[in-house]
Coordinates of C-alpha atoms in Angstrom, one line a residue:
Chain A
M125 CA -31.2 -32.7 -41.9
N126 CA -30.1 -33.5 -45.5
I127 CA -28.6 -30.4 -46.1
L128 CA -26.6 -30.3 -42.8
Y129 CA -25.4 -34.0 -44.5
D130 CA -24.4 -31.7 -47.9
Y131 CA -22.4 -29.5 -45.8
I132 CA -20.9 -30.6 -42.7
Y133 CA -17.7 -31.4 -44.5
Y134 CA -17.7 -28.2 -46.0
A135 CA -18.0 -26.5 -42.6
G136 CA -15.6 -28.1 -41.0
A137 CA -12.5 -27.9 -43.2
F138 CA -13.4 -24.0 -44.0
G139 CA -13.9 -23.9 -39.9
L140 CA -10.1 -25.2 -39.5
I141 CA -9.0 -23.4 -42.5
F142 CA -10.3 -20.1 -41.0
I143 CA -9.0 -20.6 -37.4
G144 CA -5.9 -20.9 -39.0
I145 CA -5.5 -18.3 -41.1
F146 CA -6.7 -15.8 -37.9
T147 CA -4.4 -17.3 -35.9
M148 CA -1.7 -16.7 -38.2
M149 CA -2.6 -13.3 -38.5
V150 CA -3.9 -12.4 -35.0
K151 CA -0.7 -13.8 -32.5
R152 CA 2.4 -12.6 -31.6
N153 CA 4.1 -15.6 -30.7
Y154 CA 6.1 -17.5 -33.7
I155 CA 5.5 -20.7 -32.4
K156 CA 1.8 -20.2 -32.0
V157 CA 2.4 -18.5 -36.0
I158 CA 3.6 -21.7 -36.9
I159 CA 1.0 -24.0 -34.9
G160 CA -1.7 -21.9 -37.5
L161 CA 0.0 -23.2 -40.0
S162 CA -0.3 -26.5 -38.8
I163 CA -4.4 -26.3 -38.1
L164 CA -4.6 -24.8 -41.6
E165 CA -2.4 -27.5 -43.6
T166 CA -4.8 -29.7 -42.1
G167 CA -8.4 -28.1 -43.3
V168 CA -7.2 -28.3 -46.8
N169 CA -6.1 -31.4 -46.7
L170 CA -10.0 -32.1 -45.3
F171 CA -11.4 -30.1 -47.8
L172 CA -9.7 -31.2 -51.2
I173 CA -10.9 -35.1 -49.6
S174 CA -14.4 -34.2 -48.8
V175 CA -14.1 -33.1 -52.9
G176 CA -13.5 -36.7 -54.1
Y177 CA -15.9 -38.4 -51.8
I178 CA -18.7 -39.9 -53.6
S179 CA -22.2 -41.0 -51.5
N180 CA -22.4 -44.8 -50.7
G181 CA -18.9 -45.1 -51.9
T182 CA -15.6 -47.3 -51.3
A183 CA -12.1 -46.6 -51.3
P184 CA -10.6 -47.3 -54.6
I185 CA -8.1 -50.2 -53.7
F186 CA -9.6 -53.3 -55.7
S187 CA -8.8 -55.6 -52.4
N188 CA -11.5 -58.6 -53.6
P189 CA -13.0 -59.5 -56.8
G190 CA -16.5 -58.2 -55.3
I191 CA -15.7 -54.5 -55.5
E192 CA -17.2 -51.9 -58.7
A193 CA -15.3 -49.8 -60.0
K194 CA -18.2 -47.4 -60.3
N195 CA -18.7 -46.9 -56.9
M196 CA -15.5 -45.9 -56.1
V197 CA -14.1 -42.5 -54.5
D198 CA -11.9 -40.1 -56.3
P199 CA -8.1 -41.2 -56.3
V200 CA -6.2 -38.2 -57.5
P201 CA -7.1 -35.8 -54.5
Q202 CA -6.2 -38.6 -52.5
A203 CA -2.8 -38.9 -53.9
L204 CA -2.3 -35.0 -53.6
V205 CA -2.6 -35.2 -49.7
L206 CA -0.6 -38.1 -49.5
T207 CA 2.1 -36.4 -50.7
A208 CA 1.4 -33.2 -49.0
I209 CA 1.3 -34.0 -45.5
V210 CA 5.0 -35.5 -46.2
I211 CA 5.7 -31.9 -47.6
G212 CA 4.1 -30.2 -44.8
L213 CA 6.3 -32.1 -42.0
A214 CA 9.1 -30.8 -43.9
V215 CA 8.3 -27.2 -44.3
L216 CA 7.4 -26.7 -40.6
S217 CA 10.7 -28.7 -39.2
L218 CA 12.3 -25.9 -41.4
A219 CA 10.3 -23.0 -40.1
L220 CA 10.5 -24.3 -36.4
S221 CA 14.5 -24.6 -37.2
M222 CA 13.6 -20.6 -38.0
A223 CA 12.3 -20.2 -34.7
I224 CA 15.1 -21.9 -32.9
R225 CA 17.7 -19.7 -34.7
L226 CA 15.7 -16.4 -33.9
Y227 CA 15.9 -17.3 -30.4
K228 CA 19.3 -18.2 -30.0
H229 CA 19.7 -14.1 -32.4
F230 CA 17.3 -12.2 -30.5
G231 CA 16.5 -13.6 -27.1
T232 CA 12.7 -13.8 -28.1
L233 CA 10.1 -14.8 -29.8
D234 CA 7.9 -12.0 -30.6
L235 CA 7.0 -10.7 -33.3
Q236 CA 6.2 -7.5 -32.4
Q237 CA 10.0 -7.0 -30.7
I238 CA 11.9 -8.7 -33.7
K239 CA 12.6 -5.9 -35.9
E240 CA 12.6 -6.9 -39.2
Q241 CA 9.1 -9.3 -38.3
R242 CA 7.2 -6.3 -37.4
W243 CA 3.9 -6.0 -40.0
Chain B
M170 CA -24.0 -41.9 -38.8
I171 CA -24.5 -38.3 -39.1
V172 CA -24.2 -37.6 -35.4
I173 CA -21.4 -39.4 -35.1
V174 CA -19.9 -37.3 -37.8
T175 CA -21.2 -34.3 -36.8
F176 CA -19.5 -34.8 -33.0
L177 CA -16.4 -35.7 -34.5
I178 CA -16.3 -32.1 -36.4
V179 CA -17.6 -30.1 -33.3
A180 CA -15.1 -32.0 -31.3
M181 CA -12.0 -30.9 -34.4
L182 CA -13.7 -27.0 -33.8
A183 CA -13.2 -27.4 -30.0
A184 CA -9.4 -28.5 -30.1
A185 CA -8.6 -25.7 -32.7
V186 CA -10.0 -22.6 -30.4
S187 CA -8.5 -24.0 -27.7
A188 CA -5.5 -24.4 -29.5
Y189 CA -5.7 -20.6 -30.2
F190 CA -6.8 -19.6 -26.4
F191 CA -4.2 -22.0 -24.3
R192 CA -1.5 -19.5 -23.2
D193 CA 1.1 -22.5 -22.4
L194 CA 2.5 -23.6 -25.7
L195 CA 2.3 -27.0 -24.5
N196 CA -1.4 -27.5 -24.1
A197 CA -1.8 -25.5 -27.9
V198 CA 0.2 -27.9 -29.3
I199 CA -1.8 -30.8 -27.7
A200 CA -4.9 -29.1 -29.0
S201 CA -3.4 -29.1 -32.0
C202 CA -2.4 -33.0 -32.5
M203 CA -5.8 -34.0 -31.2
V204 CA -7.2 -32.0 -34.5
S205 CA -4.9 -33.9 -36.6
L206 CA -6.0 -36.7 -34.9
I207 CA -9.8 -36.6 -35.6
A208 CA -8.9 -35.3 -38.9
A209 CA -7.9 -39.2 -39.0
V210 CA -10.2 -40.6 -38.1
M211 CA -12.6 -38.4 -40.8
F212 CA -10.5 -39.4 -43.3
I213 CA -11.0 -43.1 -42.9
L214 CA -15.0 -42.4 -42.4
L215 CA -14.6 -40.7 -46.6
H216 CA -12.7 -43.7 -47.7
A217 CA -9.4 -42.3 -47.8
P218 CA -7.6 -44.9 -45.9
D219 CA -4.0 -44.4 -47.4
V220 CA -4.5 -40.3 -46.5
A221 CA -5.7 -41.8 -43.0
M222 CA -2.6 -43.9 -42.4
A223 CA 0.2 -41.2 -43.2
E224 CA -2.3 -38.1 -41.1
A225 CA -1.4 -40.7 -37.8
S226 CA 1.6 -41.1 -38.3
I227 CA 2.8 -38.0 -39.4
G228 CA 0.4 -35.6 -38.6
A229 CA -0.5 -37.2 -34.9
A230 CA 3.3 -38.3 -34.3
L231 CA 6.0 -36.5 -35.5
V232 CA 4.6 -33.1 -36.4
T233 CA 3.7 -32.4 -32.0
T234 CA 7.3 -34.2 -31.3
V235 CA 8.6 -31.7 -33.8
F236 CA 6.7 -28.9 -32.0
V237 CA 7.7 -30.4 -28.3
I238 CA 11.5 -30.0 -29.6
A239 CA 11.1 -26.8 -30.5
I240 CA 9.5 -25.7 -27.4
R241 CA 12.0 -27.8 -25.3
R242 CA 14.7 -24.9 -26.8
T243 CA 13.1 -22.0 -26.8
T244 CA 10.4 -20.3 -24.9
R245 CA 7.0 -22.5 -22.7
Y246 CA 5.3 -19.8 -22.0
E247 CA 3.4 -17.5 -24.7
K248 CA 3.3 -13.9 -22.9
Chain C
M100 CA -6.7 -3.6 -34.4
R101 CA -5.4 -6.3 -35.7
K102 CA -8.6 -8.7 -34.7
C103 CA -10.7 -6.4 -36.2
I104 CA -8.6 -6.3 -39.4
G105 CA -9.0 -9.9 -39.3
I106 CA -12.1 -10.0 -38.6
I107 CA -13.1 -7.9 -41.7
L108 CA -10.8 -10.1 -43.8
L109 CA -11.9 -13.1 -43.6
I110 CA -15.9 -12.3 -43.4
I111 CA -14.8 -10.9 -47.4
I112 CA -12.7 -14.6 -48.0
A113 CA -16.2 -16.3 -46.0
W114 CA -18.6 -14.7 -49.0
G115 CA -16.3 -15.4 -51.7
I116 CA -16.3 -19.2 -50.8
L117 CA -20.1 -19.2 -49.9
T118 CA -21.0 -18.4 -53.3
S119 CA -18.7 -20.4 -55.0
L120 CA -19.7 -23.6 -52.9
Q121 CA -23.0 -23.8 -54.1
T122 CA -21.4 -24.5 -57.8
M123 CA -20.1 -27.6 -55.9
P124 CA -22.6 -30.6 -54.7
F125 CA -21.4 -32.5 -52.1
G126 CA -20.6 -36.6 -53.4
V127 CA -22.3 -36.8 -56.6
S128 CA -20.0 -36.7 -59.3
R129 CA -15.8 -37.0 -60.0
A130 CA -13.8 -36.1 -62.9
K131 CA -13.2 -37.5 -65.5
V132 CA -9.8 -38.3 -65.1
A133 CA -10.9 -40.1 -62.9
N134 CA -13.2 -42.1 -64.1
H135 CA -10.1 -43.2 -66.8
Y136 CA -7.8 -43.9 -63.6
I137 CA -10.7 -45.5 -62.0
N138 CA -12.0 -47.9 -64.8
N139 CA -8.6 -48.6 -67.1
G140 CA -5.5 -48.3 -64.1
K141 CA -6.2 -51.8 -63.2
D142 CA -5.1 -53.3 -66.4
E143 CA -2.4 -50.2 -67.5
T144 CA -0.8 -50.3 -63.9
G145 CA -1.6 -53.9 -62.5
A146 CA -1.7 -52.5 -59.2
A147 CA -4.8 -53.1 -57.0
N148 CA -4.2 -50.2 -54.9
I149 CA -5.5 -46.9 -57.5
V150 CA -3.8 -44.1 -55.0
T151 CA -0.8 -46.0 -55.7
S152 CA -0.8 -46.1 -59.5
V153 CA -2.1 -42.7 -59.5
V154 CA 1.3 -41.8 -57.3
I155 CA 3.9 -43.5 -59.1
N156 CA 2.6 -44.5 -62.5
Y157 CA 0.4 -41.8 -63.7
R158 CA 2.0 -38.1 -61.4
A159 CA 5.3 -39.9 -61.3
F160 CA 7.1 -36.8 -61.7
D161 CA 4.8 -34.7 -59.4
T162 CA 6.3 -37.0 -57.0
L163 CA 9.6 -36.4 -58.1
G164 CA 8.9 -32.6 -57.3
E165 CA 7.9 -33.3 -53.8
V166 CA 11.0 -35.8 -52.8
T167 CA 12.9 -32.5 -54.3
V168 CA 11.1 -30.4 -51.7
L169 CA 11.5 -32.8 -49.3
F170 CA 15.6 -32.6 -49.9
L171 CA 16.1 -29.3 -50.5
S172 CA 13.9 -28.6 -46.7
A173 CA 16.2 -31.1 -45.2
I174 CA 19.6 -29.2 -46.6
G175 CA 17.8 -26.0 -45.4
L176 CA 17.1 -27.7 -42.0
G177 CA 21.0 -28.1 -41.4
A178 CA 22.2 -25.4 -43.3
V179 CA 20.1 -22.9 -40.5
L180 CA 21.0 -25.1 -37.5
A181 CA 24.8 -25.4 -38.6
T182 CA 25.3 -21.5 -37.8
I183 CA 24.3 -21.8 -33.9
K184 CA 27.2 -21.2 -32.4
T185 CA 26.9 -21.9 -28.8
R186 CA 25.5 -24.4 -27.4
E187 CA 24.5 -25.1 -24.0
K188 CA 25.2 -28.1 -22.3
R189 CA 22.2 -29.5 -20.8
D190 CA 22.5 -31.8 -17.7
T191 CA 20.4 -35.3 -19.2
E192 CA 19.3 -37.6 -17.1
K193 CA 19.7 -41.7 -17.9
A194 CA 16.1 -43.6 -18.5
S195 CA 15.6 -46.3 -16.4
L196 CA 16.4 -49.8 -17.7
I197 CA 13.4 -51.2 -18.2
L198 CA 12.2 -48.1 -20.6
S199 CA 15.6 -48.0 -22.8
T200 CA 15.5 -52.2 -22.8
G201 CA 11.7 -51.6 -24.1
C202 CA 12.7 -48.9 -26.9
R203 CA 15.4 -51.5 -27.6
F204 CA 13.2 -54.5 -27.5
L205 CA 10.4 -52.6 -29.6
F206 CA 13.1 -50.7 -32.5
P207 CA 13.1 -53.8 -35.2
P208 CA 9.2 -54.3 -35.1
I209 CA 8.8 -51.8 -35.9
I210 CA 11.4 -51.0 -39.0
L211 CA 10.1 -54.1 -40.0
F212 CA 6.1 -53.0 -39.9
G213 CA 7.0 -50.1 -41.8
A214 CA 9.3 -52.3 -43.9
Y215 CA 5.6 -54.4 -44.6
I216 CA 3.9 -50.9 -45.2
F217 CA 6.2 -49.9 -48.3
I218 CA 7.0 -53.6 -49.8
H219 CA 3.2 -53.9 -50.4
G220 CA 2.1 -50.5 -50.8
H221 CA 0.7 -51.7 -54.4
L222 CA -2.0 -54.2 -52.7
T223 CA -2.7 -52.7 -49.3
P224 CA -3.2 -49.3 -47.6
G225 CA -0.2 -47.9 -47.4
G226 CA 3.5 -47.3 -49.5
G227 CA 6.7 -45.2 -49.4
F228 CA 6.1 -41.9 -47.5
Q229 CA 4.0 -43.9 -44.7
G230 CA 6.4 -46.8 -44.1
G231 CA 9.4 -43.9 -44.3
A232 CA 7.3 -42.1 -41.6
I233 CA 7.2 -45.4 -39.6
I234 CA 10.8 -46.0 -39.9
A235 CA 11.3 -42.1 -38.5
S236 CA 9.2 -42.7 -35.7
A237 CA 11.4 -45.7 -34.9
F238 CA 14.2 -43.7 -34.9
L239 CA 12.5 -41.1 -32.7
L240 CA 12.1 -44.0 -29.9
M241 CA 15.4 -44.9 -29.8
Y242 CA 16.2 -41.1 -28.9
L243 CA 13.2 -40.9 -26.6
G244 CA 14.1 -43.7 -24.4
C245 CA 17.8 -44.1 -24.9
H246 CA 19.1 -40.9 -25.4
G247 CA 22.9 -40.1 -25.8
E248 CA 23.9 -43.1 -26.1
K249 CA 23.4 -44.0 -30.1
R250 CA 22.9 -41.7 -33.0
L251 CA 22.1 -42.2 -36.2
N252 CA 25.0 -43.9 -38.6
D253 CA 25.9 -40.0 -40.7
R254 CA 27.4 -42.2 -43.8
C255 CA 24.1 -45.0 -43.7
S256 CA 21.9 -42.4 -43.6
T257 CA 23.3 -40.0 -46.5
F258 CA 24.3 -43.7 -48.6
S259 CA 20.3 -44.9 -48.0
E260 CA 18.9 -41.3 -49.1
S261 CA 21.1 -41.1 -52.3
L262 CA 20.2 -44.2 -53.6
G263 CA 16.9 -44.0 -53.2
G264 CA 16.8 -41.4 -55.3
L265 CA 18.8 -42.5 -57.9
A266 CA 17.1 -45.2 -57.7
F267 CA 13.9 -43.3 -58.8
V268 CA 16.0 -41.4 -61.3
I269 CA 17.3 -44.2 -62.8
I270 CA 13.9 -46.0 -62.8
G271 CA 12.0 -43.0 -64.6
L272 CA 15.0 -42.9 -67.2
I273 CA 15.8 -46.3 -68.5
G274 CA 11.1 -45.7 -68.4
L275 CA 11.2 -42.9 -71.1
A276 CA 14.3 -44.3 -73.1
V277 CA 12.3 -47.8 -73.5
G278 CA 8.9 -47.3 -73.8
T279 CA 7.4 -44.1 -76.1
H280 CA 5.1 -42.3 -73.5
Y281 CA 6.2 -40.5 -70.5
F282 CA 8.8 -40.3 -67.3
L283 CA 8.5 -43.3 -65.5
N284 CA 7.1 -46.0 -68.1
N285 CA 5.8 -48.8 -66.6
F286 CA 8.5 -51.2 -68.9
M287 CA 8.3 -54.2 -66.8
P288 CA 6.1 -57.4 -67.2
L289 CA 2.7 -56.7 -64.9
G290 CA 2.8 -59.8 -63.9
K291 CA -0.7 -62.0 -61.9
F292 CA -2.5 -59.7 -60.3
N293 CA -2.8 -58.9 -56.8
T294 CA 0.2 -60.3 -55.7
L295 CA 3.4 -59.5 -54.3
L296 CA 5.5 -59.6 -58.1
S297 CA 3.3 -57.8 -60.0
A298 CA 2.3 -54.4 -61.1
G299 CA 5.9 -54.0 -62.8
V300 CA 8.3 -51.1 -61.6
I301 CA 5.5 -49.8 -59.3
P302 CA 7.2 -52.0 -55.6
I303 CA 11.2 -51.6 -56.5
I304 CA 10.2 -47.3 -56.9
Y305 CA 7.8 -47.4 -53.7
I306 CA 11.0 -49.2 -52.1
A307 CA 13.0 -46.4 -53.1
I308 CA 11.1 -43.7 -51.7
G309 CA 10.6 -45.5 -48.4
F310 CA 14.8 -45.1 -48.2
K311 CA 14.5 -42.2 -49.1
V312 CA 11.5 -40.6 -46.9
G313 CA 12.6 -42.4 -44.1
A314 CA 16.4 -41.2 -44.2
E315 CA 15.7 -37.9 -44.4
L316 CA 12.5 -38.2 -41.4
S317 CA 15.3 -39.6 -39.2
K318 CA 17.9 -37.2 -40.4
I319 CA 15.5 -34.1 -39.6
I320 CA 14.6 -35.9 -36.5
D321 CA 18.3 -36.3 -35.8
L322 CA 19.8 -32.7 -36.3
L323 CA 17.3 -31.1 -34.6
M324 CA 17.1 -33.7 -31.1
E325 CA 21.8 -32.8 -31.6
E326 CA 22.9 -29.7 -33.5
S327 CA 20.4 -27.1 -31.3

C-alpha cells in the first residue's frame, strides 16, 4: 500500500505520456495526432506538479496568519506549468489551423496520402 | 484518500485509451476533455490551485472548443 | 509495423524512466531555490501568493518570453488562415431568443469575474493568465450564442493587446533602471501585507498580462470561428 501511494501519481502521469506518444506515432489522422499531443502535454504537466509535492503539505499561499512556511509545496513547478498550459492552447490552435489549411489544399487529413508528411 | 486517487487515475487512463480507440473524432475530443478535467481535480489534490484553475478554464473549455471548430471545418470520421 | 516500432520505442523509454525514478522519491524534499522563495518571498515581494511572486517577480523574464510565444503563435495562426482563398458560404440558423438573451445577460458577469481573478492575483489563487482565459471564454459564449450578429472589435482588441505588452516591457525597464539587480525590479512601496493595494508593481503587471492574454485568446477564437 505504501509503495502504491508513493508511485501512483507518477504512474498516472507516465501512463498519459505513453498513451500520447503512442497515439502520435501510430495514428494517421492529423487531428488524432494533435489529440495525442494534448494528452501528452497534460501528462507532462501532471508529472511536473507531482515532483514538487510534499506529504501533508499546504498550498503556497499565505492566506491567513496560521499557515507555516515549512509545510508548503514547491512553488517553482507550479509557476512553470501555469504558463505552459497557456502556451499549449496557442500551439494547439496553430496546429489546428494548419490542419484546416491542409484539408482545404489536399482534401484529406490522412498523413499517408499527403506526400510531404509521410514517415 | 488513496482509494479516491486510484479511482481518478484509472478513470483518467481509461479516458485517454478510449480517446485512442474512438473512430469518431468528436468522441475522441470529448474523451480528451475528460482527461483534462480529471487532471484539474488532481492538481487540487496536489495543492496547486493556480494550476487547477488554469487547467479547468483552458484545458477543459477552450481547447475542446478549438478542436470542435476544427473538426467542423474538416472531416468528422477517421477512416 | 508502425505499432511494433512504437511499442519497442516505448519499452526502451519506460526502462530508462524506471531506472531514473528510483532516485526521485515522492513527496519528500523540495529544491533549495524553493526554500529561499518560500522563506523570503513574503518579505521581499509582499505578495501573499508565492506562485505569483515567482511568476511576476523572480522569473519575470521567463514570463516575458512566454507572452512573446503566445503573440507569435497568434500571428502565425492569422497568417496561415489568411491564405485560404475560397470560403464556402455556410447556412447558419439564428439562435432562439432565449438563448441569445441569456448569452447577452451572462456576458458582463463573466467579464467581471475574469477581472476579479486577475486583480486579486497576488492574494488568492488566480492571476493574469487564468483571468485572461476566463475573459476569452466570455467572448466564446457570445460567438456561440449570438452567432453572426456581433464580432470582436478589431481595433479595440489590437489596442488592448499592444497596451498590455508595452506596459509589461516599460515597467520592467523602469525597474532595471531604478534598481540595480534585475529585470522588473520591485521599485514601488510594498504596502501592508495581504491587502489589495500591496506588493508594489505585481498587481499592475498582472492586469497588463490579463489584458494581453484575454485579447490574444479572443482573437484566436475570432479567427478560427470567422476566417476559416
